[in-house]
PDB file of C-alpha atoms in Angstrom:
ATOM      1  CA  UNK G   1      -7.294  -1.904   7.236  1.00  0.00           C
ATOM      2  CA  UNK G   2      -9.216  -5.196   7.175  1.00  0.00           C
ATOM      3  CA  UNK G   3     -10.532  -7.537   4.492  1.00  0.00           C
ATOM      4  CA  UNK G   4     -10.203  -6.759   0.791  1.00  0.00           C
ATOM      5  CA  UNK G   5     -10.935  -8.738  -2.359  1.00  0.00           C
ATOM      6  CA  UNK G   6      -9.225  -7.177  -5.404  1.00  0.00           C
ATOM      7  CA  UNK G   7      -8.557  -8.056  -9.026  1.00  0.00           C
ATOM      8  CA  UNK G   8      -6.521  -6.442 -11.791  1.00  0.00           C
ATOM      9  CA  UNK G   9      -7.416  -6.867 -15.450  1.00  0.00           C
ATOM     10  CA  UNK G  10      -6.138  -5.521 -18.737  1.00  0.00           C
ATOM     11  CA  UNK G  11      -7.614  -2.572 -20.643  1.00  0.00           C
ATOM     12  CA  UNK G  12      -9.573  -4.975 -22.884  1.00  0.00           C
ATOM     13  CA  UNK G  13     -11.884  -5.607 -19.900  1.00  0.00           C
ATOM     14  CA  UNK G  14     -12.132  -1.946 -18.813  1.00  0.00           C
ATOM     15  CA  UNK G  15     -15.638  -1.408 -20.190  1.00  0.00           C
ATOM     16  CA  UNK G  16     -16.925  -4.559 -18.503  1.00  0.00           C
ATOM     17  CA  UNK G  17     -15.274  -3.548 -15.199  1.00  0.00           C
ATOM     18  CA  UNK G  18     -16.854  -0.081 -15.368  1.00  0.00           C
ATOM     19  CA  UNK G  19     -20.285  -1.580 -16.099  1.00  0.00           C
ATOM     20  CA  UNK G  20     -19.988  -3.993 -13.158  1.00  0.00           C
ATOM     21  CA  UNK G  21     -18.903  -1.182 -10.801  1.00  0.00           C
ATOM     22  CA  UNK G  22     -22.005   0.792 -11.843  1.00  0.00           C
ATOM     23  CA  UNK G  23     -24.196  -2.271 -11.237  1.00  0.00           C
ATOM     24  CA  UNK G  24     -22.622  -2.781  -7.790  1.00  0.00           C
ATOM     25  CA  UNK G  25     -22.974   0.822  -6.628  1.00  0.00           C
ATOM     26  CA  UNK G  26     -25.640   2.476  -8.755  1.00  0.00           C
ATOM     27  CA  UNK G  27     -23.133   5.294  -9.361  1.00  0.00           C
ATOM     28  CA  UNK G  28     -22.607   6.166 -13.015  1.00  0.00           C
ATOM     29  CA  UNK G  29     -19.022   6.573 -14.196  1.00  0.00           C
ATOM     30  CA  UNK G  30     -18.407   9.174 -16.887  1.00  0.00           C
ATOM     31  CA  UNK G  31     -17.024   7.673 -20.093  1.00  0.00           C
ATOM     32  CA  UNK G  32     -14.014  10.017 -19.970  1.00  0.00           C
ATOM     33  CA  UNK G  33     -13.089   9.060 -16.358  1.00  0.00           C
ATOM     34  CA  UNK G  34     -14.230  12.483 -15.121  1.00  0.00           C
ATOM     35  CA  UNK G  35     -14.960  12.372 -11.403  1.00  0.00           C
ATOM     36  CA  UNK G  36     -12.166   9.922 -10.575  1.00  0.00           C
ATOM     37  CA  UNK G  37      -9.614  11.018  -7.964  1.00  0.00           C
ATOM     38  CA  UNK G  38      -5.987  10.820  -9.101  1.00  0.00           C
ATOM     39  CA  UNK G  39      -2.889  10.018  -7.081  1.00  0.00           C
ATOM     40  CA  UNK G  40       0.620   8.797  -7.873  1.00  0.00           C
ATOM     41  CA  UNK G  41       2.215   6.266  -5.514  1.00  0.00           C
ATOM     42  CA  UNK G  42       5.730   4.853  -5.659  1.00  0.00           C
ATOM     43  CA  UNK G  43       6.010   1.180  -4.700  1.00  0.00           C
ATOM     44  CA  UNK G  44       9.182  -0.658  -3.730  1.00  0.00           C
ATOM     45  CA  UNK G  45       8.471  -4.374  -4.378  1.00  0.00           C
ATOM     46  CA  UNK G  46       9.023  -6.739  -1.442  1.00  0.00           C
ATOM     47  CA  UNK G  47       6.668  -9.731  -1.765  1.00  0.00           C
ATOM     48  CA  UNK G  48       3.040 -10.699  -2.416  1.00  0.00           C
ATOM     49  CA  UNK G  49       2.362 -10.411   1.321  1.00  0.00           C
ATOM     50  CA  UNK G  50       4.307  -7.232   2.172  1.00  0.00           C
ATOM     51  CA  UNK G  51       3.879  -3.850   0.507  1.00  0.00           C
ATOM     52  CA  UNK G  52       6.021  -0.724   0.833  1.00  0.00           C
ATOM     53  CA  UNK G  53       5.084   2.533  -0.831  1.00  0.00           C
ATOM     54  CA  UNK G  54       5.641   6.256  -0.770  1.00  0.00           C
ATOM     55  CA  UNK G  55       2.140   7.690  -0.949  1.00  0.00           C
ATOM     56  CA  UNK G  56       1.231  10.642  -3.137  1.00  0.00           C
ATOM     57  CA  UNK G  57       3.296  13.806  -3.217  1.00  0.00           C
ATOM     58  CA  UNK G  58       3.721  13.884   0.542  1.00  0.00           C
ATOM     59  CA  UNK G  59       6.738  12.210   2.109  1.00  0.00           C
ATOM     60  CA  UNK G  60       4.498   9.549   3.646  1.00  0.00           C
ATOM     61  CA  UNK G  61       5.739   5.966   3.786  1.00  0.00           C
ATOM     62  CA  UNK G  62       3.373   3.037   4.250  1.00  0.00           C
ATOM     63  CA  UNK G  63       3.983  -0.586   5.127  1.00  0.00           C
ATOM     64  CA  UNK G  64       1.214  -3.099   4.546  1.00  0.00           C
ATOM     65  CA  UNK G  65       1.161  -6.752   5.592  1.00  0.00           C
ATOM     66  CA  UNK G  66      -1.180  -9.539   4.551  1.00  0.00           C
ATOM     67  CA  UNK G  67      -2.271 -11.361   7.707  1.00  0.00           C
ATOM     68  CA  UNK G  68      -4.377 -14.096   6.121  1.00  0.00           C
ATOM     69  CA  UNK G  69      -6.071 -15.218   2.909  1.00  0.00           C
ATOM     70  CA  UNK G  70      -9.620 -16.577   2.817  1.00  0.00           C
ATOM     71  CA  UNK G  71      -9.333 -20.021   1.222  1.00  0.00           C
ATOM     72  CA  UNK G  72     -12.797 -19.858  -0.350  1.00  0.00           C
ATOM     73  CA  UNK G  73     -12.607 -16.470  -2.112  1.00  0.00           C
ATOM     74  CA  UNK G  74      -8.966 -15.355  -2.112  1.00  0.00           C
ATOM     75  CA  UNK G  75      -9.917 -12.234  -0.112  1.00  0.00           C
ATOM     76  CA  UNK G  76      -6.988 -10.891   1.892  1.00  0.00           C
ATOM     77  CA  UNK G  77      -6.880  -9.467   5.417  1.00  0.00           C
ATOM     78  CA  UNK G  78      -4.419  -6.527   5.576  1.00  0.00           C
ATOM     79  CA  UNK G  79      -2.859  -4.412   8.300  1.00  0.00           C
ATOM     80  CA  UNK G  80      -1.218  -1.089   7.434  1.00  0.00           C
ATOM     81  CA  UNK G  81       0.881   1.604   9.139  1.00  0.00           C
ATOM     82  CA  UNK G  82       1.919   5.044   7.846  1.00  0.00           C
ATOM     83  CA  UNK G  83       4.962   7.169   8.710  1.00  0.00           C
ATOM     84  CA  UNK G  84       5.200  10.815   7.649  1.00  0.00           C
ATOM     85  CA  UNK G  85       8.174  11.906   9.727  1.00  0.00           C
ATOM     86  CA  UNK G  86      11.229  13.304   7.976  1.00  0.00           C
ATOM     87  CA  UNK G  87      13.007   9.989   8.524  1.00  0.00           C
ATOM     88  CA  UNK G  88       9.844   7.983   7.741  1.00  0.00           C
ATOM     89  CA  UNK G  89      11.572   5.316   5.645  1.00  0.00           C
ATOM     90  CA  UNK G  90      13.947   4.252   8.456  1.00  0.00           C
ATOM     91  CA  UNK G  91      11.229   4.469  11.112  1.00  0.00           C
ATOM     92  CA  UNK G  92       8.984   2.301   8.912  1.00  0.00           C
ATOM     93  CA  UNK G  93      11.781  -0.270   8.432  1.00  0.00           C
ATOM     94  CA  UNK G  94      12.409  -0.444  12.194  1.00  0.00           C
ATOM     95  CA  UNK G  95       8.685  -0.953  12.801  1.00  0.00           C
ATOM     96  CA  UNK G  96       8.604  -3.656  10.094  1.00  0.00           C
ATOM     97  CA  UNK G  97      11.417  -5.505  11.868  1.00  0.00           C
ATOM     98  CA  UNK G  98       9.676  -5.290  15.267  1.00  0.00           C
ATOM     99  CA  UNK G  99       6.429  -6.583  13.749  1.00  0.00           C
ATOM    100  CA  UNK G 100       8.423  -9.355  12.021  1.00  0.00           C
ATOM    101  CA  UNK G 101       7.072  -8.192   8.653  1.00  0.00           C
ATOM    102  CA  UNK G 102      10.550  -7.402   7.350  1.00  0.00           C
ATOM    103  CA  UNK G 103      13.875  -9.194   7.696  1.00  0.00           C
ATOM    104  CA  UNK G 104      17.278  -7.528   7.610  1.00  0.00           C
ATOM    105  CA  UNK G 105      17.678  -8.863   4.046  1.00  0.00           C
ATOM    106  CA  UNK G 106      14.377  -7.214   3.070  1.00  0.00           C
ATOM    107  CA  UNK G 107      15.613  -3.900   4.451  1.00  0.00           C
ATOM    108  CA  UNK G 108      18.962  -4.198   2.647  1.00  0.00           C
ATOM    109  CA  UNK G 109      17.137  -4.856  -0.631  1.00  0.00           C
ATOM    110  CA  UNK G 110      14.733  -1.986   0.040  1.00  0.00           C
ATOM    111  CA  UNK G 111      17.570   0.441   0.769  1.00  0.00           C
ATOM    112  CA  UNK G 112      19.228  -0.554  -2.519  1.00  0.00           C
ATOM    113  CA  UNK G 113      15.937  -0.132  -4.409  1.00  0.00           C
ATOM    114  CA  UNK G 114      15.367   3.316  -2.891  1.00  0.00           C
ATOM    115  CA  UNK G 115      18.951   4.389  -3.589  1.00  0.00           C
ATOM    116  CA  UNK G 116      18.845   3.088  -7.184  1.00  0.00           C
ATOM    117  CA  UNK G 117      15.226   4.179  -7.729  1.00  0.00           C
ATOM    118  CA  UNK G 118      14.195   0.566  -8.466  1.00  0.00           C
ATOM    119  CA  UNK G 119      10.547   1.372  -7.997  1.00  0.00           C
ATOM    120  CA  UNK G 120       7.167   0.964  -9.652  1.00  0.00           C
ATOM    121  CA  UNK G 121       5.315   4.239 -10.132  1.00  0.00           C
ATOM    122  CA  UNK G 122       1.546   3.775 -10.157  1.00  0.00           C
ATOM    123  CA  UNK G 123      -0.659   6.544 -11.521  1.00  0.00           C
ATOM    124  CA  UNK G 124      -4.129   5.816 -10.160  1.00  0.00           C
ATOM    125  CA  UNK G 125      -7.464   7.363 -11.054  1.00  0.00           C
ATOM    126  CA  UNK G 126     -10.110   5.864  -8.815  1.00  0.00           C
ATOM    127  CA  UNK G 127     -13.472   6.146  -7.158  1.00  0.00           C
ATOM    128  CA  UNK G 128     -14.959   4.268  -4.238  1.00  0.00           C
ATOM    129  CA  UNK G 129     -18.584   4.001  -3.143  1.00  0.00           C
ATOM    130  CA  UNK G 130     -20.344   2.216  -0.295  1.00  0.00           C
ATOM    131  CA  UNK G 131     -23.179  -0.112  -1.256  1.00  0.00           C
ATOM    132  CA  UNK G 132     -24.708  -3.218   0.344  1.00  0.00           C
ATOM    133  CA  UNK G 133     -22.589  -2.580   3.465  1.00  0.00           C
ATOM    134  CA  UNK G 134     -19.360  -2.920   1.438  1.00  0.00           C
ATOM    135  CA  UNK G 135     -16.896  -0.451  -0.046  1.00  0.00           C
ATOM    136  CA  UNK G 136     -16.484  -0.912  -3.821  1.00  0.00           C
ATOM    137  CA  UNK G 137     -13.544   0.652  -5.671  1.00  0.00           C
ATOM    138  CA  UNK G 138     -12.894   1.082  -9.385  1.00  0.00           C
ATOM    139  CA  UNK G 139      -9.409   2.209 -10.453  1.00  0.00           C
ATOM    140  CA  UNK G 140      -7.630   2.886 -13.726  1.00  0.00           C
ATOM    141  CA  UNK G 141      -3.892   2.344 -13.275  1.00  0.00           C
ATOM    142  CA  UNK G 142      -0.803   3.102 -15.297  1.00  0.00           C
ATOM    143  CA  UNK G 143       2.287   1.450 -13.781  1.00  0.00           C
ATOM    144  CA  UNK G 144       5.776   2.495 -14.863  1.00  0.00           C
ATOM    145  CA  UNK G 145       8.838   0.331 -14.201  1.00  0.00           C
ATOM    146  CA  UNK G 146      12.141   0.911 -16.002  1.00  0.00           C
ATOM    147  CA  UNK G 147      10.357   3.248 -18.431  1.00  0.00           C
ATOM    148  CA  UNK G 148       7.893   0.510 -19.459  1.00  0.00           C
ATOM    149  CA  UNK G 149       4.211   1.362 -18.972  1.00  0.00           C
ATOM    150  CA  UNK G 150       1.550  -1.211 -18.081  1.00  0.00           C
ATOM    151  CA  UNK G 151      -2.129  -0.282 -18.108  1.00  0.00           C
ATOM    152  CA  UNK G 152      -4.712  -2.042 -15.948  1.00  0.00           C
ATOM    153  CA  UNK G 153      -8.085  -1.665 -14.316  1.00  0.00           C
ATOM    154  CA  UNK G 154      -8.770  -2.808 -10.758  1.00  0.00           C
ATOM    155  CA  UNK G 155     -11.984  -3.608  -8.928  1.00  0.00           C
ATOM    156  CA  UNK G 156     -12.080  -4.214  -5.206  1.00  0.00           C
ATOM    157  CA  UNK G 157     -14.563  -4.989  -2.461  1.00  0.00           C
ATOM    158  CA  UNK G 158     -13.700  -4.139   1.151  1.00  0.00           C
ATOM    159  CA  UNK G 159     -15.506  -4.870   4.396  1.00  0.00           C
ATOM    160  CA  UNK G 160     -16.629  -7.721   6.610  1.00  0.00           C
ATOM    161  CA  UNK G 161     -15.426 -11.078   5.261  1.00  0.00           C
ATOM    162  CA  UNK G 162     -18.872 -12.708   5.549  1.00  0.00           C
ATOM    163  CA  UNK G 163     -20.425  -9.876   3.520  1.00  0.00           C
ATOM    164  CA  UNK G 164     -17.652 -10.148   0.923  1.00  0.00           C
ATOM    165  CA  UNK G 165     -18.285 -13.904   0.621  1.00  0.00           C
ATOM    166  CA  UNK G 166     -22.041 -13.367   0.312  1.00  0.00           C
ATOM    167  CA  UNK G 167     -21.542 -10.749  -2.415  1.00  0.00           C
ATOM    168  CA  UNK G 168     -19.043 -12.869  -4.382  1.00  0.00           C
ATOM    169  CA  UNK G 169     -21.537 -15.767  -4.345  1.00  0.00           C
ATOM    170  CA  UNK G 170     -24.097 -13.638  -6.251  1.00  0.00           C
ATOM    171  CA  UNK G 171     -24.402 -13.527 -10.052  1.00  0.00           C
ATOM    172  CA  UNK G 172     -22.862 -10.029 -10.053  1.00  0.00           C
ATOM    173  CA  UNK G 173     -20.005 -11.230  -7.845  1.00  0.00           C
ATOM    174  CA  UNK G 174     -19.388 -14.159 -10.188  1.00  0.00           C
ATOM    175  CA  UNK G 175     -19.171 -11.798 -13.169  1.00  0.00           C
ATOM    176  CA  UNK G 176     -16.540  -9.710 -11.400  1.00  0.00           C
ATOM    177  CA  UNK G 177     -14.562 -12.831 -10.434  1.00  0.00           C
ATOM    178  CA  UNK G 178     -14.484 -13.885 -14.088  1.00  0.00           C
ATOM    179  CA  UNK G 179     -12.299 -10.846 -14.890  1.00  0.00           C
ATOM    180  CA  UNK G 180      -9.241 -12.129 -13.015  1.00  0.00           C
ATOM    181  CA  UNK G 181      -7.723 -13.900 -10.037  1.00  0.00           C
ATOM    182  CA  UNK G 182      -7.647 -12.140  -6.647  1.00  0.00           C
ATOM    183  CA  UNK G 183      -4.446 -10.164  -6.155  1.00  0.00           C
ATOM    184  CA  UNK G 184      -3.496  -7.315  -3.805  1.00  0.00           C
ATOM    185  CA  UNK G 185      -1.359  -4.316  -4.756  1.00  0.00           C
ATOM    186  CA  UNK G 186       1.861  -5.795  -3.280  1.00  0.00           C
ATOM    187  CA  UNK G 187       1.565  -8.919  -5.455  1.00  0.00           C
ATOM    188  CA  UNK G 188       0.597  -6.880  -8.533  1.00  0.00           C
ATOM    189  CA  UNK G 189       3.622  -4.599  -8.075  1.00  0.00           C
ATOM    190  CA  UNK G 190       5.966  -7.588  -7.695  1.00  0.00           C
ATOM    191  CA  UNK G 191       4.594  -9.006 -10.978  1.00  0.00           C
ATOM    192  CA  UNK G 192       5.170  -5.663 -12.732  1.00  0.00           C
ATOM    193  CA  UNK G 193       8.750  -5.488 -11.424  1.00  0.00           C
ATOM    194  CA  UNK G 194       9.449  -9.046 -12.552  1.00  0.00           C
ATOM    195  CA  UNK G 195       8.134  -8.474 -16.086  1.00  0.00           C
ATOM    196  CA  UNK G 196      10.995  -8.823 -18.526  1.00  0.00           C
ATOM    197  CA  UNK G 197      11.709  -5.841 -20.763  1.00  0.00           C
ATOM    198  CA  UNK G 198      12.554  -6.634 -24.379  1.00  0.00           C
TER     199      UNK G 198
END
């Protein structure tokens, strides 16, 4: 998968995020989100560095591991594997153990979460465009955990780490950084799952 720098911000910053995406890519976003691709993913929180999800409507499981974090920018280097076999969840867990990304305790907790449907549903509407040798993504996200909805917007930059650093050092990159701290999907999902319901 490679290097990614991502932020999540609340709906109050959605207009600013959209404007910055347009400035980064030159691609105009419709005000009504027309043209965004939609997909629902189901995440099973593990940790900020390990992500497990069931992708879209297909029975496709994915495991994602953060390999390193750039100390200057907070960009994260990720590796990801997908399993679409009928027994994809168990095959994915076995692979996670072999790669030392998951412990037996992690798997026990995951099995309980899957059995009890302790998940975070994310409804994503997103678009990605290549510009300046980098892939920019804008996403509108509704996350549902224990019937509580959280709305957010995410901006990300993917590609070569030196190009990401160069972009983030620009005025436009600084404006994007002002919207929030770097955070990958696994960490965001853990935060959603830990949010207390009142």
